[in-house]
Amino acid sequence: MSAPGLTIALADRFAAIALGHVTREYPNHLAHGFEGPEDLGTPRALHPLFYGSFDWHSCVHGYWLLASLLRRFPDMQEAGRIRALFDAQITADAVAGERAYFARPLARGYERPYGWGWLLKLASDLMPLENGRWAAILQPLTDVIRDRFMAFLPLATYPVRVGTHFNTAFALRLAADYAETAGDADLMALLTGTAERWYGADENCPAWGEPSGDEFLSSTLVEAECLRRLLPRDRFLAWFGAFLPRIGAQEPATLFAPATVSDRSDGKIAHLDGLNLSRAWCFRTLAASLPAGDPRRGVIGTAAEHHLATALPHVAGDYMGEHWLASFALLALTA
């Protein structure tokens, strides 16, 4: 089974999807803490930049998808619309409004860690665009999120291993791209040290809980991808061999069968399309990390193609998946 690569035609399709939802205010799922009746507000009043895409984090990674595509294909058909959107939406006032939201006492853990990771990932992909102009406007909010990571990770005794927004390995993985692009050695050192502390002794992972009914991340594979990104190569290869010692024999078997999605109008069940896409992303990067001639490369690579081909036709259709799935497809296609 052969999975497609990222073409300019597919990039334009993904961009059109994201352009259709990043400024779509409703329907909207607000995770909002009230300290009093004065805190009542519409999504756009509360979040003047990231008010679309059904929820805050999906809007953030919708903007990331657009930035990433523009970076790869500056002459794509949708490039003008992306630039116009960024000029209209990424403004100093909008960023100040987002920053003010995070300054609220009840927002200390807002969007931790998933939205935090995506915000830094967006910042990293904005940096090469327009001489860093949009990244510079976003920087006050980027600094808030970067500092939240720096304050929180030393306090977090344990990782969170679920396959949903609370997964800590995924957030570390995304934040690492920002730390590298920004040359932030302190953040990178903290991310690496935290990954070692949380996951460095893991071995013989059974993956027994996968897939769960509403997961969009493989807690097993995203942990491996996190350590692949953060550890020195020799250290990672030794760790990976102990963590999944029989992956070349397609074990644990539960990792190799794409999840079945029974109802794409159900937002939780639709998460499973994301699971298939995120598995494809992790399988692809993990396969590429192995030495040439390693028989595990072919096994893992085939699994990646199978998962990607299963999920890619479903990135659009019902809004429960359409407002976010293309971002995960892009991760997989650019792995």
mmCIF file of C-alpha atoms in Angstrom:
data_model
loop_
_atom_site.group_PDB
_atom_site.id
_atom_site.type_symbol
_atom_site.label_atom_id
_atom_site.label_comp_id
_atom_site.label_asym_id
_atom_site.label_seq_id
_atom_site.Cartn_x
_atom_site.Cartn_y
_atom_site.Cartn_z
ATOM 1 C CA MET A 1 0.000 0.000 0.000
ATOM 2 C CA SER A 2 1.458 3.342 -1.048
ATOM 3 C CA ALA A 3 0.579 6.524 0.801
ATOM 4 C CA PRO A 4 0.719 9.896 -0.982
ATOM 5 C CA GLY A 5 3.233 12.609 -0.268
ATOM 6 C CA LEU A 6 2.541 16.296 0.228
ATOM 7 C CA THR A 7 1.942 17.944 -3.145
ATOM 8 C CA ILE A 8 1.100 21.551 -3.850
ATOM 9 C CA ALA A 9 -2.413 20.466 -4.818
ATOM 10 C CA LEU A 10 -2.879 18.742 -1.458
ATOM 11 C CA ALA A 11 -1.357 21.764 0.284
ATOM 12 C CA ASP A 12 -3.927 24.029 -1.370
ATOM 13 C CA ARG A 13 -6.690 21.659 -0.318
ATOM 14 C CA PHE A 14 -5.527 21.654 3.303
ATOM 15 C CA ALA A 15 -5.131 25.433 3.264
ATOM 16 C CA ALA A 16 -8.669 25.904 1.945
ATOM 17 C CA ILE A 17 -9.980 23.710 4.763
ATOM 18 C CA ALA A 18 -8.145 25.712 7.444
ATOM 19 C CA LEU A 19 -9.066 29.059 5.899
ATOM 20 C CA GLY A 20 -12.678 27.960 6.188
ATOM 21 C CA HIS A 21 -12.550 27.453 9.945
ATOM 22 C CA VAL A 22 -9.866 29.523 11.703
ATOM 23 C CA THR A 23 -12.194 32.561 11.679
ATOM 24 C CA ARG A 24 -15.421 30.549 12.029
ATOM 25 C CA GLU A 25 -16.579 31.491 15.519
ATOM 26 C CA TYR A 26 -19.439 29.020 15.859
ATOM 27 C CA PRO A 27 -20.011 26.253 16.783
ATOM 28 C CA ASN A 28 -17.545 26.703 19.625
ATOM 29 C CA HIS A 29 -16.494 24.637 22.620
ATOM 30 C CA LEU A 30 -15.203 26.983 25.329
ATOM 31 C CA ALA A 31 -13.143 25.699 28.235
ATOM 32 C CA HIS A 32 -13.573 28.841 30.302
ATOM 33 C CA GLY A 33 -13.287 29.446 34.024
ATOM 34 C CA PHE A 34 -15.579 32.065 35.547
ATOM 35 C CA GLU A 35 -14.485 34.097 38.532
ATOM 36 C CA GLY A 36 -17.680 36.118 38.334
ATOM 37 C CA PRO A 37 -20.446 37.246 35.945
ATOM 38 C CA GLU A 38 -18.105 39.845 34.466
ATOM 39 C CA ASP A 39 -16.144 37.013 32.855
ATOM 40 C CA LEU A 40 -18.978 36.173 30.487
ATOM 41 C CA GLY A 41 -17.985 36.686 26.861
ATOM 42 C CA THR A 42 -18.251 35.377 23.339
ATOM 43 C CA PRO A 43 -15.380 33.318 21.936
ATOM 44 C CA ARG A 44 -14.088 36.311 19.984
ATOM 45 C CA ALA A 45 -14.318 38.641 22.986
ATOM 46 C CA LEU A 46 -12.371 36.200 25.134
ATOM 47 C CA HIS A 47 -9.876 35.199 22.422
ATOM 48 C CA PRO A 48 -9.453 37.950 19.834
ATOM 49 C CA LEU A 49 -6.980 35.908 17.779
ATOM 50 C CA PHE A 50 -7.749 32.228 18.327
ATOM 51 C CA TYR A 51 -11.552 32.277 18.468
ATOM 52 C CA GLY A 52 -12.319 29.962 15.538
ATOM 53 C CA SER A 53 -12.024 26.280 14.693
ATOM 54 C CA PHE A 54 -14.420 25.056 17.424
ATOM 55 C CA ASP A 55 -11.826 25.454 20.206
ATOM 56 C CA TRP A 56 -8.699 27.413 21.075
ATOM 57 C CA HIS A 57 -6.075 24.739 20.458
ATOM 58 C CA SER A 58 -7.572 23.697 17.112
ATOM 59 C CA CYS A 59 -7.500 27.316 15.988
ATOM 60 C CA VAL A 60 -3.853 27.591 17.005
ATOM 61 C CA HIS A 61 -2.845 24.543 15.015
ATOM 62 C CA GLY A 62 -5.031 25.647 12.126
ATOM 63 C CA TYR A 63 -2.823 28.748 11.956
ATOM 64 C CA TRP A 64 0.216 26.481 12.265
ATOM 65 C CA LEU A 65 -0.960 24.433 9.283
ATOM 66 C CA LEU A 66 -1.294 27.591 7.210
ATOM 67 C CA ALA A 67 2.121 28.886 8.277
ATOM 68 C CA SER A 68 3.751 25.537 7.576
ATOM 69 C CA LEU A 69 2.179 25.272 4.128
ATOM 70 C CA LEU A 70 3.119 28.845 3.244
ATOM 71 C CA ARG A 71 6.694 28.152 4.280
ATOM 72 C CA ARG A 72 6.845 25.075 2.053
ATOM 73 C CA PHE A 73 4.882 26.455 -0.909
ATOM 74 C CA PRO A 74 5.172 30.272 -0.995
ATOM 75 C CA ASP A 75 3.619 30.364 -4.467
ATOM 76 C CA MET A 76 0.690 28.060 -3.740
ATOM 77 C CA GLN A 77 -2.758 29.125 -4.925
ATOM 78 C CA GLU A 78 -3.937 29.975 -1.406
ATOM 79 C CA ALA A 79 -0.774 31.905 -0.452
ATOM 80 C CA GLY A 80 -2.365 35.319 -0.931
ATOM 81 C CA ARG A 81 -5.324 34.437 1.259
ATOM 82 C CA ILE A 82 -3.007 33.108 3.970
ATOM 83 C CA ARG A 83 -0.901 36.278 3.968
ATOM 84 C CA ALA A 84 -4.028 38.443 4.079
ATOM 85 C CA LEU A 85 -5.402 36.424 6.973
ATOM 86 C CA PHE A 86 -2.181 36.721 8.972
ATOM 87 C CA ASP A 87 -2.008 40.469 8.335
ATOM 88 C CA ALA A 88 -5.613 40.919 9.472
ATOM 89 C CA GLN A 89 -5.575 38.580 12.455
ATOM 90 C CA ILE A 90 -2.049 38.497 13.899
ATOM 91 C CA THR A 91 -2.047 42.001 15.312
ATOM 92 C CA ALA A 92 -0.570 43.530 18.438
ATOM 93 C CA ASP A 93 -4.035 44.178 19.886
ATOM 94 C CA ALA A 94 -5.212 40.615 19.288
ATOM 95 C CA VAL A 95 -2.066 39.167 20.819
ATOM 96 C CA ALA A 96 -2.432 41.477 23.814
ATOM 97 C CA GLY A 97 -5.967 40.181 24.276
ATOM 98 C CA GLU A 98 -4.783 36.585 24.240
ATOM 99 C CA ARG A 99 -2.016 37.427 26.676
ATOM 100 C CA ALA A 100 -4.514 39.112 28.994
ATOM 101 C CA TYR A 101 -6.600 35.941 29.021
ATOM 102 C CA PHE A 102 -3.604 33.914 30.194
ATOM 103 C CA ALA A 103 -2.993 36.457 32.951
ATOM 104 C CA ARG A 104 -6.329 35.571 34.584
ATOM 105 C CA PRO A 105 -5.843 33.590 37.847
ATOM 106 C CA LEU A 106 -8.019 30.718 36.635
ATOM 107 C CA ALA A 107 -6.019 30.473 33.409
ATOM 108 C CA ARG A 108 -2.833 29.215 35.066
ATOM 109 C CA GLY A 109 -3.354 25.771 33.528
ATOM 110 C CA TYR A 110 -5.387 26.873 30.524
ATOM 111 C CA GLU A 111 -4.647 24.640 27.507
ATOM 112 C CA ARG A 112 -1.858 22.840 29.380
ATOM 113 C CA PRO A 113 -0.053 21.077 27.826
ATOM 114 C CA TYR A 114 -1.597 20.517 24.382
ATOM 115 C CA GLY A 115 -2.397 24.103 23.445
ATOM 116 C CA TRP A 116 0.930 25.238 24.876
ATOM 117 C CA GLY A 117 2.816 22.869 22.614
ATOM 118 C CA TRP A 118 0.885 23.938 19.537
ATOM 119 C CA LEU A 119 1.382 27.643 20.277
ATOM 120 C CA LEU A 120 5.149 27.170 20.367
ATOM 121 C CA LYS A 121 4.985 25.033 17.226
ATOM 122 C CA LEU A 122 3.107 27.843 15.472
ATOM 123 C CA ALA A 123 5.704 30.361 16.629
ATOM 124 C CA SER A 124 8.520 28.231 15.225
ATOM 125 C CA ASP A 125 6.904 28.037 11.790
ATOM 126 C CA LEU A 126 6.144 31.750 11.696
ATOM 127 C CA MET A 127 9.787 32.683 12.303
ATOM 128 C CA PRO A 128 11.021 32.044 8.731
ATOM 129 C CA LEU A 129 8.067 33.867 7.148
ATOM 130 C CA GLU A 130 8.103 37.544 6.136
ATOM 131 C CA ASN A 131 11.457 38.063 7.871
ATOM 132 C CA GLY A 132 9.869 37.006 11.137
ATOM 133 C CA ARG A 133 7.323 39.833 11.099
ATOM 134 C CA TRP A 134 4.332 37.768 12.236
ATOM 135 C CA ALA A 135 6.440 35.823 14.734
ATOM 136 C CA ALA A 136 7.563 39.101 16.288
ATOM 137 C CA ILE A 137 3.954 40.232 16.741
ATOM 138 C CA LEU A 138 3.071 36.901 18.362
ATOM 139 C CA GLN A 139 6.181 36.937 20.584
ATOM 140 C CA PRO A 140 4.559 38.414 23.724
ATOM 141 C CA LEU A 141 2.172 35.442 23.829
ATOM 142 C CA THR A 142 4.935 33.040 22.831
ATOM 143 C CA ASP A 143 6.963 34.280 25.795
ATOM 144 C CA VAL A 144 4.055 33.612 28.156
ATOM 145 C CA ILE A 145 3.719 30.023 26.974
ATOM 146 C CA ARG A 146 7.467 29.420 26.958
ATOM 147 C CA ASP A 147 7.657 30.661 30.537
ATOM 148 C CA ARG A 148 4.714 28.443 31.520
ATOM 149 C CA PHE A 149 6.644 25.412 30.339
ATOM 150 C CA MET A 150 9.686 26.564 32.286
ATOM 151 C CA ALA A 151 7.645 26.994 35.471
ATOM 152 C CA PHE A 152 5.462 23.900 35.153
ATOM 153 C CA LEU A 153 7.801 21.114 34.066
ATOM 154 C CA PRO A 154 9.957 21.149 37.222
ATOM 155 C CA LEU A 155 6.744 20.818 39.269
ATOM 156 C CA ALA A 156 5.323 17.935 37.234
ATOM 157 C CA THR A 157 6.440 14.836 39.097
ATOM 158 C CA TYR A 158 4.701 12.447 36.723
ATOM 159 C CA PRO A 159 3.923 12.397 32.998
ATOM 160 C CA VAL A 160 0.420 12.026 31.618
ATOM 161 C CA ARG A 161 0.231 9.056 29.275
ATOM 162 C CA VAL A 162 -3.292 9.241 27.868
ATOM 163 C CA GLY A 163 -3.916 9.593 24.145
ATOM 164 C CA THR A 164 -5.770 12.899 24.323
ATOM 165 C CA HIS A 165 -4.979 16.566 24.966
ATOM 166 C CA PHE A 166 -3.354 15.931 28.334
ATOM 167 C CA ASN A 167 -0.538 13.796 26.907
ATOM 168 C CA THR A 168 2.745 15.312 28.051
ATOM 169 C CA ALA A 169 5.074 13.635 25.543
ATOM 170 C CA PHE A 170 3.286 15.277 22.614
ATOM 171 C CA ALA A 171 3.642 18.729 24.160
ATOM 172 C CA LEU A 172 7.365 18.230 24.819
ATOM 173 C CA ARG A 173 7.797 17.081 21.231
ATOM 174 C CA LEU A 174 6.136 20.171 19.760
ATOM 175 C CA ALA A 175 7.908 22.550 22.122
ATOM 176 C CA ALA A 176 11.269 21.118 21.064
ATOM 177 C CA ASP A 177 10.805 22.502 17.554
ATOM 178 C CA TYR A 178 10.368 25.983 18.961
ATOM 179 C CA ALA A 179 13.337 25.642 21.317
ATOM 180 C CA GLU A 180 15.573 24.633 18.422
ATOM 181 C CA THR A 181 14.330 27.289 16.002
ATOM 182 C CA ALA A 182 14.530 30.038 18.609
ATOM 183 C CA GLY A 183 17.923 28.885 19.878
ATOM 184 C CA ASP A 184 16.466 28.602 23.372
ATOM 185 C CA ALA A 185 19.052 26.391 25.080
ATOM 186 C CA ASP A 186 17.435 26.652 28.509
ATOM 187 C CA LEU A 187 14.072 25.466 27.255
ATOM 188 C CA MET A 188 15.649 22.654 25.233
ATOM 189 C CA ALA A 189 17.643 21.472 28.235
ATOM 190 C CA LEU A 190 14.516 21.424 30.379
ATOM 191 C CA LEU A 191 12.515 19.531 27.735
ATOM 192 C CA THR A 192 15.292 16.959 27.336
ATOM 193 C CA GLY A 193 15.820 16.508 31.046
ATOM 194 C CA THR A 194 12.099 16.156 31.646
ATOM 195 C CA ALA A 195 11.756 13.541 28.905
ATOM 196 C CA GLU A 196 14.593 11.526 30.432
ATOM 197 C CA ARG A 197 13.104 11.844 33.912
ATOM 198 C CA TRP A 198 9.615 10.850 32.854
ATOM 199 C CA TYR A 199 10.308 8.208 30.209
ATOM 200 C CA GLY A 200 13.985 7.248 30.246
ATOM 201 C CA ALA A 201 13.535 4.034 32.236
ATOM 202 C CA ASP A 202 10.495 2.752 30.298
ATOM 203 C CA GLU A 203 10.854 -0.655 28.666
ATOM 204 C CA ASN A 204 8.767 -3.539 27.308
ATOM 205 C CA CYS A 205 5.780 -1.305 26.609
ATOM 206 C CA PRO A 206 2.657 -3.470 26.151
ATOM 207 C CA ALA A 207 0.469 -0.762 24.571
ATOM 208 C CA TRP A 208 -2.371 -2.634 26.191
ATOM 209 C CA GLY A 209 -4.787 0.285 26.368
ATOM 210 C CA GLU A 210 -4.614 1.222 22.689
ATOM 211 C CA PRO A 211 -6.740 2.282 21.069
ATOM 212 C CA SER A 212 -9.117 3.803 23.584
ATOM 213 C CA GLY A 213 -12.461 5.083 22.385
ATOM 214 C CA ASP A 214 -11.663 8.759 21.946
ATOM 215 C CA GLU A 215 -7.880 8.958 21.532
ATOM 216 C CA PHE A 216 -6.110 10.841 18.777
ATOM 217 C CA LEU A 217 -2.584 10.053 19.961
ATOM 218 C CA SER A 218 -0.872 6.732 20.524
ATOM 219 C CA SER A 219 0.568 7.168 23.994
ATOM 220 C CA THR A 220 3.167 4.528 23.092
ATOM 221 C CA LEU A 221 4.300 5.915 19.757
ATOM 222 C CA VAL A 222 4.196 9.586 20.705
ATOM 223 C CA GLU A 223 6.425 8.816 23.687
ATOM 224 C CA ALA A 224 8.884 7.171 21.320
ATOM 225 C CA GLU A 225 8.672 10.128 18.944
ATOM 226 C CA CYS A 226 9.265 12.535 21.822
ATOM 227 C CA LEU A 227 12.452 10.755 22.827
ATOM 228 C CA ARG A 228 13.570 10.394 19.206
ATOM 229 C CA ARG A 229 13.329 14.179 18.916
ATOM 230 C CA LEU A 230 15.021 15.027 22.198
ATOM 231 C CA LEU A 231 17.653 12.379 22.901
ATOM 232 C CA PRO A 232 21.026 11.915 21.212
ATOM 233 C CA ARG A 233 20.692 9.311 18.463
ATOM 234 C CA ASP A 234 22.697 6.535 20.143
ATOM 235 C CA ARG A 235 20.870 7.026 23.416
ATOM 236 C CA PHE A 236 17.523 6.972 21.613
ATOM 237 C CA LEU A 237 18.275 3.813 19.630
ATOM 238 C CA ALA A 238 19.235 1.953 22.790
ATOM 239 C CA TRP A 239 16.138 3.212 24.581
ATOM 240 C CA PHE A 240 13.849 2.358 21.644
ATOM 241 C CA GLY A 241 15.174 -1.192 21.470
ATOM 242 C CA ALA A 242 14.274 -1.709 25.122
ATOM 243 C CA PHE A 243 10.970 0.160 24.939
ATOM 244 C CA LEU A 244 9.525 -1.789 21.977
ATOM 245 C CA PRO A 245 11.781 -4.840 21.724
ATOM 246 C CA ARG A 246 9.464 -6.794 19.376
ATOM 247 C CA ILE A 247 8.245 -4.056 17.097
ATOM 248 C CA GLY A 248 9.988 -5.737 14.159
ATOM 249 C CA ALA A 249 7.618 -8.676 14.691
ATOM 250 C CA GLN A 250 4.635 -6.276 14.691
ATOM 251 C CA GLU A 251 4.202 -6.502 18.411
ATOM 252 C CA PRO A 252 2.411 -5.102 20.303
ATOM 253 C CA ALA A 253 -0.088 -6.040 17.604
ATOM 254 C CA THR A 254 -2.578 -3.393 18.710
ATOM 255 C CA LEU A 255 -0.297 -0.683 17.314
ATOM 256 C CA PHE A 256 -0.418 -2.073 13.793
ATOM 257 C CA ALA A 257 -4.179 -2.233 13.116
ATOM 258 C CA PRO A 258 -5.688 1.136 12.151
ATOM 259 C CA ALA A 259 -8.525 2.199 14.420
ATOM 260 C CA THR A 260 -12.089 1.848 13.141
ATOM 261 C CA VAL A 261 -14.131 5.064 13.052
ATOM 262 C CA SER A 262 -17.823 4.249 13.309
ATOM 263 C CA ASP A 263 -19.364 7.750 13.341
ATOM 264 C CA ARG A 264 -17.500 10.826 12.120
ATOM 265 C CA SER A 265 -20.266 13.159 13.311
ATOM 266 C CA ASP A 266 -19.408 12.218 16.886
ATOM 267 C CA GLY A 267 -16.549 14.459 17.976
ATOM 268 C CA LYS A 268 -15.015 11.904 20.326
ATOM 269 C CA ILE A 269 -15.247 8.955 17.950
ATOM 270 C CA ALA A 270 -13.834 11.168 15.178
ATOM 271 C CA HIS A 271 -10.695 11.441 17.311
ATOM 272 C CA LEU A 272 -9.773 7.998 16.018
ATOM 273 C CA ASP A 273 -9.072 9.394 12.533
ATOM 274 C CA GLY A 274 -6.516 11.560 14.284
ATOM 275 C CA LEU A 275 -5.089 8.515 16.012
ATOM 276 C CA ASN A 276 -4.463 6.894 12.647
ATOM 277 C CA LEU A 277 -2.804 10.057 11.317
ATOM 278 C CA SER A 278 -0.647 10.590 14.388
ATOM 279 C CA ARG A 279 0.430 6.957 14.319
ATOM 280 C CA ALA A 280 1.435 7.426 10.679
ATOM 281 C CA TRP A 281 3.496 10.473 11.695
ATOM 282 C CA CYS A 282 5.268 8.616 14.483
ATOM 283 C CA PHE A 283 5.811 5.451 12.463
ATOM 284 C CA ARG A 284 7.378 7.485 9.647
ATOM 285 C CA THR A 285 9.780 9.407 11.860
ATOM 286 C CA LEU A 286 10.719 6.322 13.870
ATOM 287 C CA ALA A 287 11.395 4.283 10.739
ATOM 288 C CA ALA A 288 13.633 7.024 9.356
ATOM 289 C CA SER A 289 15.614 7.120 12.609
ATOM 290 C CA LEU A 290 16.698 3.478 12.356
ATOM 291 C CA PRO A 291 19.958 2.464 10.692
ATOM 292 C CA ALA A 292 19.918 1.584 7.002
ATOM 293 C CA GLY A 293 19.301 -2.116 6.583
ATOM 294 C CA ASP A 294 17.505 -2.452 9.915
ATOM 295 C CA PRO A 295 14.588 -4.823 9.200
ATOM 296 C CA ARG A 296 12.363 -2.817 11.519
ATOM 297 C CA ARG A 297 12.388 0.054 9.010
ATOM 298 C CA GLY A 298 10.285 -1.830 6.489
ATOM 299 C CA VAL A 299 7.824 -3.118 9.063
ATOM 300 C CA ILE A 300 7.299 0.293 10.614
ATOM 301 C CA GLY A 301 7.231 2.064 7.269
ATOM 302 C CA THR A 302 4.504 -0.230 5.966
ATOM 303 C CA ALA A 303 2.461 0.432 9.091
ATOM 304 C CA ALA A 304 2.833 4.176 8.509
ATOM 305 C CA GLU A 305 1.550 3.933 4.952
ATOM 306 C CA HIS A 306 -1.368 1.745 6.014
ATOM 307 C CA HIS A 307 -2.497 4.162 8.702
ATOM 308 C CA LEU A 308 -2.076 7.223 6.495
ATOM 309 C CA ALA A 309 -3.962 5.731 3.575
ATOM 310 C CA THR A 310 -6.773 4.706 5.931
ATOM 311 C CA ALA A 311 -7.236 8.173 7.435
ATOM 312 C CA LEU A 312 -6.289 10.660 4.729
ATOM 313 C CA PRO A 313 -9.616 10.502 2.842
ATOM 314 C CA HIS A 314 -11.419 11.710 5.967
ATOM 315 C CA VAL A 315 -9.716 15.027 6.778
ATOM 316 C CA ALA A 316 -12.824 16.889 5.592
ATOM 317 C CA GLY A 317 -16.518 16.164 5.564
ATOM 318 C CA ASP A 318 -18.010 16.522 9.021
ATOM 319 C CA TYR A 319 -16.950 19.586 11.017
ATOM 320 C CA MET A 320 -16.174 17.440 14.068
ATOM 321 C CA GLY A 321 -13.078 16.246 12.215
ATOM 322 C CA GLU A 322 -12.679 18.952 9.622
ATOM 323 C CA HIS A 323 -11.759 21.645 12.152
ATOM 324 C CA TRP A 324 -8.520 19.860 13.113
ATOM 325 C CA LEU A 325 -7.608 16.701 11.180
ATOM 326 C CA ALA A 326 -5.672 18.349 8.348
ATOM 327 C CA SER A 327 -3.033 19.465 10.866
ATOM 328 C CA PHE A 328 -2.377 15.871 11.838
ATOM 329 C CA ALA A 329 -2.337 14.834 8.202
ATOM 330 C CA LEU A 330 0.321 17.466 7.571
ATOM 331 C CA LEU A 331 2.458 16.155 10.428
ATOM 332 C CA ALA A 332 2.330 12.709 8.854
ATOM 333 C CA LEU A 333 2.949 13.845 5.285
ATOM 334 C CA THR A 334 5.964 15.961 6.228
ATOM 335 C CA ALA A 335 7.532 13.501 8.677
#
